[in-house]
Amino acid sequence: MEKLVVVDGNSIIYRAFFALPPLTNSAGLHTNAVYGFTTMLLRLIEEEKPTHMLVAFDAGKATFRHEGYAEYKGGREKTPPELSEQFPLLKDLLRAFGIPQYEKSGYEADDIIGTLTRIADEKGMRVTVVSGDKDMLQLASEHVTVALTRKGISEVERYDPAHLHEVYGLKPHQIIDLKGLMGDASDNIPGIPGVGEKTALKLLHEYGSVEEVLSQADGIKGKMGEKIREHAEDARMSKKLATIFREVPEVPEWDGLAYGGYDGPSLQAALRKLEFKSLLEKMDFSGGADGDGEEGAAPAQESFDVAVVDDAKLGELIEALPAVDAMHIEAVGENPHHADVLGVALYVPESGRGYYVPYDVLASEAAAPLRDWLADAETPKRMYDLHKAEVALAWRGLPLRGVRFDVLLAAYLLDPTESALALDGLVRKYGLPQVASDEDVFGKGAKFAVPELARLADHLCRKAQAVSLLTPLMERDLEEGGMHRLYYDLEHPLASVLSTMELTGIRTDGDDLRTYGEQLAARLTDIMQSIYEHAGMEFNINSPKQLGEVLFDKLGLPVWKKTKTGPSTDAEVLEKLAPYHEIVKEILLYRQLAKLQSTYVEGLLKEINPKTGKVHTYYRQTIAATGRLSSQFPNLQNIPIRLEEGRKIRQVFKPSEPGWYIFTADYSQIELRVLAHISGDERLREAFLNDMDIHTKTAMDVFGVSANQVDANMRRQAKAVNFGIVYGISDYGLSQNLDITRKEAANFIEQYFSVFQGVRKYMDDIVQTARKDGFVTTLLQRRRYLPEISASNFNLRSFAERTAMNTPIQGTAADIIKLAMVQMAERLKAEGLQSRMLLQVHDELVFEVPPDELETMKRIVPEVMEGAIQLDVPLKVEADYGTNWYEAK
DNA sequence: GATGCACCG
DNA sequence: CCAGGCGGTGCATCC
């Protein structure tokens, strides 16, 4: 099927210019925007595989819009010369790409694109519009997808009408109504003052269009109604200005836009001229780009010599083992404890050959040397996702040792926010020969199926090859980022520590759980009955929608806040509504118990392994953006503790050996101690050096009172301020948390900062650093990129600023406990202890301990945890033990 | 598959 | 003028 990709040239080059750091060639010409444009084009060609292409530009100064409104785009800054000089470079580059370009005096790129998409709609042809400008969304249709740049220019979000509706609740034609109401500062479109995106969307969801809003304006109360009536004319005109003109005469004919891919040598020459060396290196000009238009222009897969290993070929493989450089173990299924191991692919760079060993062959008697090789700590191996493979193989009695590099773990450290850590994306990023996506090979969801052997073998061997090619590049990048030690000394060894913990598992008493579940069930039935009586009807209490109808329509309770789908019924709202009606308290209790029943009783029961009588969680090491672990199947990092009712769940977690104990040790105030260290704040440091109660100390300093004058309420407020500080404080956030006014919250914060001046300086500095470098780091050089730190959108920018403040704190705390875990595992082994490390809950470690080791563990666990790293303030660990997790408080 | 809600640090 | 706490997972509902 034919497909046109049309790029809004001006919009994209602007985006690229501001998204990328300045970059000049040896002649002093700026090239950053062209560079960004180039990477975007390469990606587009590869992903969209267009048969037709066009880049449209604005032309001339006066467009027809100025005839109606002289100030159109009036307030806009002049194009900086560093950008203007790049337009001719871009146009040359497009010629090298062989991509048609078009501009027409008196019209903007929008109008050209609008006209082309109208024609495509009429003729039923597919178009993707690429732009950074939300206005373009009005063009979305059955045939037209609008791809908007997101997060710089490297990624796009594709909008068809359905997605548009999901995001904004609007039809494409309503986008101009949206602009009509909210205006657009960058185009000097006024809109209605005081109406931003949120209000505009609310109005449109209610009235549908600018005209309808205006005609009903008399019915809109308050300041809002006043503004709308006052600025009716502005709104009408703004809507008109935002409307893309779709009748540009003489746009190019469809056939003239045919695109058969670029010509390798011409493009190579152009990139060399621009001095885009890194891009040239990454690109593979040998295979693809043949210009036949069939494959698109992306580098094609090279042919690859793959041997499916059977009994007859095992000998050859075993002989080749010393030359194996990288491998891939395919374990399918989300939960590694239940994953199916399909087989092992091995790659030998010398011969360029791949070997695929199906699991049955691997498990056969003749494959013993291969299994020994896998288990040999002295034969170095490289792979993707060591942690998962190690767990999946262990359940089959197959040890895996000697893995020296894990491409997945490295990719996570290089960019922990990157969600696409799969191999297909990594090879693309590094410009290496392509690997198909797992989704393409296996399908997904209900359609998941293992392909025929030859296809499977080819795919998995290509993965092994990719690991081999990626390893040196990623090692170099880790080195450049100062993360070499973080990888080799911490994260890599941790993977195996985690595997051991998970395979050990924690004994979970199913009978206890079932008994508790029966009690819950009885109470839930009673409460449900009572709720129905109060409501005067039966309904599904679990449905926020139905619950909302009962509370707000039937019983007439006031709406406190709204979600995007209706009035909110969350616990915070219900607390406020409690005085109005008895039913509210019952709903809160119902929610609490229903949660315990579904997630903790039923959910946990499903996860108990019948063979071991334990639950075996899986810690994910490559998910959290801050460097924390997360836990799945089941999540053992969110077992209830705050309310007594739920805390009882902890009684079902027991030692797996009779007479043993559950032993817990947690860091006290680790995040604030970390903050004291990295900010160097004198008073905070002093507080910890004297081992004071930090919230009381904060209350003393903020309220200016002595220790015995601090009451419970003052301490509670100080505690909230401390939390706020760690999270990247805002007066709004604190006011919500403490249920006080924003002003009062702002006063608290000011008071706090005037006392803890070092903290204030840290907060200011870290945001500056993020803006300058584009990322922040933890104590161990873990890195998180914050591209939105310079966004013009307040929300995005503020979020990035809070993240800049929080990530070094949360991330350093994560570094520290990870260090402690690796050291703890070594220590247990070195001392020949039987005690086992079972769980990690962010600032807490859980062990099972035989009675005769209890005293030893009381000594060494705090010793190891407190000594994991040396900070300017002491680390403090509190330990406890009991016959189950509940008792080890 | 998205959303709202609830659980944890 | 507007919008907003940091990091996660799991369940039930609804489309």
JSON list of N, CA and C in Angstrom, two decimals, chain A residues 643-663:
[
{"chain": "A", "resi": 643, "resn": "LEU", "atom": "N", "xyz": [-1.58, 0.17, 58.31]},
{"chain": "A", "resi": 643, "resn": "LEU", "atom": "CA", "xyz": [-2.78, -0.07, 59.11]},
{"chain": "A", "resi": 643, "resn": "LEU", "atom": "C", "xyz": [-2.72, -1.48, 59.68]},
{"chain": "A", "resi": 644, "resn": "GLU", "atom": "N", "xyz": [-3.10, -1.61, 60.93]},
{"chain": "A", "resi": 644, "resn": "GLU", "atom": "CA", "xyz": [-2.98, -2.88, 61.63]},
{"chain": "A", "resi": 644, "resn": "GLU", "atom": "C", "xyz": [-3.71, -4.01, 60.89]},
{"chain": "A", "resi": 645, "resn": "GLU", "atom": "N", "xyz": [-4.91, -3.70, 60.42]},
{"chain": "A", "resi": 645, "resn": "GLU", "atom": "CA", "xyz": [-5.71, -4.67, 59.69]},
{"chain": "A", "resi": 645, "resn": "GLU", "atom": "C", "xyz": [-4.91, -5.36, 58.58]},
{"chain": "A", "resi": 646, "resn": "GLY", "atom": "N", "xyz": [-4.21, -4.56, 57.82]},
{"chain": "A", "resi": 646, "resn": "GLY", "atom": "CA", "xyz": [-3.45, -5.09, 56.69]},
{"chain": "A", "resi": 646, "resn": "GLY", "atom": "C", "xyz": [-2.12, -5.69, 57.14]},
{"chain": "A", "resi": 647, "resn": "ARG", "atom": "N", "xyz": [-1.56, -5.09, 58.15]},
{"chain": "A", "resi": 647, "resn": "ARG", "atom": "CA", "xyz": [-0.25, -5.52, 58.64]},
{"chain": "A", "resi": 647, "resn": "ARG", "atom": "C", "xyz": [-0.26, -7.00, 59.00]},
{"chain": "A", "resi": 648, "resn": "LYS", "atom": "N", "xyz": [-1.43, -7.48, 59.42]},
{"chain": "A", "resi": 648, "resn": "LYS", "atom": "CA", "xyz": [-1.55, -8.89, 59.82]},
{"chain": "A", "resi": 648, "resn": "LYS", "atom": "C", "xyz": [-1.14, -9.84, 58.69]},
{"chain": "A", "resi": 649, "resn": "ILE", "atom": "N", "xyz": [-1.29, -9.38, 57.46]},
{"chain": "A", "resi": 649, "resn": "ILE", "atom": "CA", "xyz": [-0.89, -10.19, 56.31]},
{"chain": "A", "resi": 649, "resn": "ILE", "atom": "C", "xyz": [0.55, -10.68, 56.49]},
{"chain": "A", "resi": 650, "resn": "ARG", "atom": "N", "xyz": [1.35, -9.86, 57.14]},
{"chain": "A", "resi": 650, "resn": "ARG", "atom": "CA", "xyz": [2.76, -10.21, 57.29]},
{"chain": "A", "resi": 650, "resn": "ARG", "atom": "C", "xyz": [2.98, -11.47, 58.12]},
{"chain": "A", "resi": 651, "resn": "GLN", "atom": "N", "xyz": [1.93, -11.87, 58.87]},
{"chain": "A", "resi": 651, "resn": "GLN", "atom": "CA", "xyz": [2.07, -13.09, 59.68]},
{"chain": "A", "resi": 651, "resn": "GLN", "atom": "C", "xyz": [2.24, -14.34, 58.81]},
{"chain": "A", "resi": 652, "resn": "VAL", "atom": "N", "xyz": [1.79, -14.28, 57.56]},
{"chain": "A", "resi": 652, "resn": "VAL", "atom": "CA", "xyz": [1.87, -15.50, 56.74]},
{"chain": "A", "resi": 652, "resn": "VAL", "atom": "C", "xyz": [3.27, -15.73, 56.16]},
{"chain": "A", "resi": 653, "resn": "PHE", "atom": "N", "xyz": [4.14, -14.74, 56.26]},
{"chain": "A", "resi": 653, "resn": "PHE", "atom": "CA", "xyz": [5.51, -14.91, 55.75]},
{"chain": "A", "resi": 653, "resn": "PHE", "atom": "C", "xyz": [6.40, -15.44, 56.86]},
{"chain": "A", "resi": 654, "resn": "LYS", "atom": "N", "xyz": [6.90, -16.65, 56.67]},
{"chain": "A", "resi": 654, "resn": "LYS", "atom": "CA", "xyz": [7.58, -17.35, 57.77]},
{"chain": "A", "resi": 654, "resn": "LYS", "atom": "C", "xyz": [8.94, -17.89, 57.31]},
{"chain": "A", "resi": 655, "resn": "PRO", "atom": "N", "xyz": [9.74, -18.31, 58.27]},
{"chain": "A", "resi": 655, "resn": "PRO", "atom": "CA", "xyz": [11.00, -18.96, 57.89]},
{"chain": "A", "resi": 655, "resn": "PRO", "atom": "C", "xyz": [10.69, -20.30, 57.21]},
{"chain": "A", "resi": 656, "resn": "SER", "atom": "N", "xyz": [11.57, -20.75, 56.34]},
{"chain": "A", "resi": 656, "resn": "SER", "atom": "CA", "xyz": [11.30, -21.99, 55.62]},
{"chain": "A", "resi": 656, "resn": "SER", "atom": "C", "xyz": [11.83, -23.20, 56.38]},
{"chain": "A", "resi": 657, "resn": "GLU", "atom": "N", "xyz": [12.55, -22.96, 57.47]},
{"chain": "A", "resi": 657, "resn": "GLU", "atom": "CA", "xyz": [13.06, -24.08, 58.26]},
{"chain": "A", "resi": 657, "resn": "GLU", "atom": "C", "xyz": [12.51, -23.96, 59.68]},
{"chain": "A", "resi": 658, "resn": "PRO", "atom": "N", "xyz": [12.16, -25.10, 60.29]},
{"chain": "A", "resi": 658, "resn": "PRO", "atom": "CA", "xyz": [11.60, -25.04, 61.64]},
{"chain": "A", "resi": 658, "resn": "PRO", "atom": "C", "xyz": [12.60, -24.43, 62.63]},
{"chain": "A", "resi": 659, "resn": "GLY", "atom": "N", "xyz": [12.07, -23.58, 63.48]},
{"chain": "A", "resi": 659, "resn": "GLY", "atom": "CA", "xyz": [12.90, -22.98, 64.52]},
{"chain": "A", "resi": 659, "resn": "GLY", "atom": "C", "xyz": [13.68, -21.75, 64.09]},
{"chain": "A", "resi": 660, "resn": "TRP", "atom": "N", "xyz": [13.69, -21.46, 62.79]},
{"chain": "A", "resi": 660, "resn": "TRP", "atom": "CA", "xyz": [14.42, -20.27, 62.31]},
{"chain": "A", "resi": 660, "resn": "TRP", "atom": "C", "xyz": [13.61, -19.01, 62.57]},
{"chain": "A", "resi": 661, "resn": "TYR", "atom": "N", "xyz": [14.26, -17.88, 62.32]},
{"chain": "A", "resi": 661, "resn": "TYR", "atom": "CA", "xyz": [13.60, -16.58, 62.50]},
{"chain": "A", "resi": 661, "resn": "TYR", "atom": "C", "xyz": [13.59, -15.77, 61.20]},
{"chain": "A", "resi": 662, "resn": "ILE", "atom": "N", "xyz": [12.61, -14.89, 61.16]},
{"chain": "A", "resi": 662, "resn": "ILE", "atom": "CA", "xyz": [12.66, -13.82, 60.14]},
{"chain": "A", "resi": 662, "resn": "ILE", "atom": "C", "xyz": [13.38, -12.65, 60.78]},
{"chain": "A", "resi": 663, "resn": "PHE", "atom": "N", "xyz": [14.36, -12.14, 60.07]},
{"chain": "A", "resi": 663, "resn": "PHE", "atom": "CA", "xyz": [15.22, -11.07, 60.61]},
{"chain": "A", "resi": 663, "resn": "PHE", "atom": "C", "xyz": [15.16, -9.89, 59.65]}
]
